[in-house]
Amino acid sequence: MRFYLKLALGNIKKNKKLYSSYFISTIFSITLYFIIKTVGNSPTLKGQDSITMFLNLGGYVIALFSLIFLLYTNSFVIKNRKKEISLYHILGMEKRNVRSMMLLETIVIALISLVSGIVIGMLLSQITSVIILRIIHKSIHFSLIFSIDAFIKTIIIFSIIFFLSLIYNISVVVRSNPIELLKGQNIGEKEPKTKIFLTLLGVIALGAGYYIALSITDPMQAMVLFFVAVILVMIGTYCLFTAGSIALLKFLKSRRNFYYQPTHFTSISGLLYRMKQNAVGLANICILCTCVLVTLSSTICLYNGIQDSVDCQCYMDGNIIINNSTHPEQVYQDVKEALKGKKYNTLYSLPVYSYTAQLKKNQVKLNTYDYNNLACVNIVSLEDYNHYLHQNVSLDSSEAYLYSYANYDYRTITLQGVPFTIKDQIKNRQVQTNHCYAPNNLTIILPKNTLKQFHLKNQTYFIGFNASNKVVKETINKIFDKDYSNSLGENYFLRTQNSIEDEKAIYEIYGSLLFIGIFLSIMFLAAAIVIIYNKQISEGFEDQNKFEILQNVGMSQKEVKQTIQFQVLIFFFVPLIVAIIHLAFAYPLILRILKGLLQCNKNVYLISTAGCIGGLVIIYTIIYLMTSKAYYRIVKR
């Protein structure tokens, strides 16, 4: 056993170039998972149910992605070690001996990775906890965080991943003979055939995904069909990279004027012969880049648009709404009494008819649920508006006053088919007596005699006031403690809303989503970089002899460098360009989803998206420069 352990340690040291990316991947994945589970169990987030829920969901996603990511990275390592393992067989080592050696290698790697990942995770957990508390606008408490639950789950999850990697490695050895292993690095070098059916399937799937993204106008339907579009685009991406890339390269090969140039000849030939094994890798990079752009831009937009969302939904800090009562004024007097001696402002009340409606241009239809044109519409009588808000204005029977939170560019408004001329758009937001959970928010003021023709029902009595969170809570609790069955009637319904608490809840939810979005984007980006690095470095070693032959037959160093740059450019920037195209088609669909979440400011999402694309391009360019130099150094030797 000591011999096998010495052999295992020697193999890891000898293959440090191969194992370096694997160690980085495993330690990185373990660190992220441990951090997110530790922060989720942190006492500083106790009682923040929505945050802990999102963190737990993020933990599941990271665990699943780590499984796929690390199995891929492990397969890269074992593929490049097939020649070494075959030599052990040729020298007389039996398969059971190789299995023992691999078991010890896996144990050593697992121990180093788990210890390193957990230690780094412990050091970063406190910083991460502070960051998330800052994001959700909570007070910061410094305390050393170590979660036994996070520690145990990290050990279990990644032990399973290492075990599955070991099973895969052993299966490769058991199923292959020494000759096959010796040729393992050269598998997939035959020129692939053009697959017309797979190309057509890719075009159809991608076209269907794009069509869904562009054609859906209903925000609620967009949320449902978003995942359908994602699956179709993923299928289309894999099919087109697998089959479409081969068809494109063969088309370029058929163009004699283009193909028979030194740089194009070697690059296209090399890409074509290796595209069978490269296509899936390129598709993976493309999907990961798309995930980074969609996840990060959406969560940044949600977070940056919080204030706009809060402003749209909430106006008064304390809100009390009474239904099914003919004499609700008693509640107003009780609220006034409860606020006596306390700091507050803007206490008022207003009878109002509140409806969910459809607002299409200047047409309002009450009790119509059209999510693409959804609106919260309040209707107030002119007499109540003058009396309760101390105004002195007048209207003809064909005129109306209008309040709109968003811009309203029409001179008329049609209510239930009846047109009215807008005499003026009032600026007093006190007429927005509800928490608006729709993109459009209108209040229409009409004379009482005019309102009779609409047969409006269920008038509500609204009481609003501004005060501190403590005063709002105390006042609301006092109102709830009273029994109003005598003054309001047995069938009255009283509900309250605390806008300050609602704002905290929105920050908590969207801040959690931003935190998870950043975490997942880092992991997706890291996976894409590792895939690119592994492919470029391994192919650099494979191409070393080929470029040496080409130089011996007359290719200059300059032409070699141009060929390398052409190949590396394709491997880097084709997936990135396709990912940006995917995002461009997904842009309208994501906007509609954000609209359903009351993120109505298109500029916020546009800036967020542009920033994410710019950041990814910069990171990509840096990795391109580093990788192309490393590839060139390997080939030049």
Short mmCIF file of C-alpha atoms in Angstrom, two decimals, residues 82-99 102 172-174 176-179 181:
data_model
loop_
_atom_site.label_atom_id
_atom_site.label_comp_id
_atom_site.label_asym_id
_atom_site.label_seq_id
_atom_site.Cartn_x
_atom_site.Cartn_y
_atom_site.Cartn_z
CA LYS A 82 -4.37 7.30 -21.03
CA LYS A 83 -0.93 6.98 -22.58
CA GLU A 84 0.69 6.91 -19.13
CA ILE A 85 -1.75 4.29 -17.83
CA SER A 86 -1.21 2.13 -20.92
CA LEU A 87 2.53 2.12 -20.18
CA TYR A 88 1.81 0.75 -16.68
CA HIS A 89 -0.08 -2.14 -18.30
CA ILE A 90 2.68 -2.78 -20.84
CA LEU A 91 5.26 -2.83 -18.04
CA GLY A 92 3.27 -5.61 -16.30
CA MET A 93 1.01 -3.81 -13.80
CA GLU A 94 -2.36 -5.50 -13.50
CA LYS A 95 -5.67 -3.60 -13.67
CA ARG A 96 -6.33 -4.17 -9.96
CA ASN A 97 -3.01 -2.50 -9.18
CA VAL A 98 -3.94 0.45 -11.37
CA ARG A 99 -7.31 0.64 -9.57
CA MET A 102 -6.21 5.50 -8.75
CA VAL A 172 -12.08 3.70 -18.52
CA VAL A 173 -9.21 1.46 -17.45
CA VAL A 174 -11.32 -1.71 -17.15
CA SER A 176 -9.96 -0.45 -22.51
CA ASN A 177 -6.98 -2.51 -23.53
CA PRO A 178 -3.44 -1.08 -23.44
CA ILE A 179 -3.41 -0.35 -27.19
CA LEU A 181 -5.36 3.55 -23.97
#
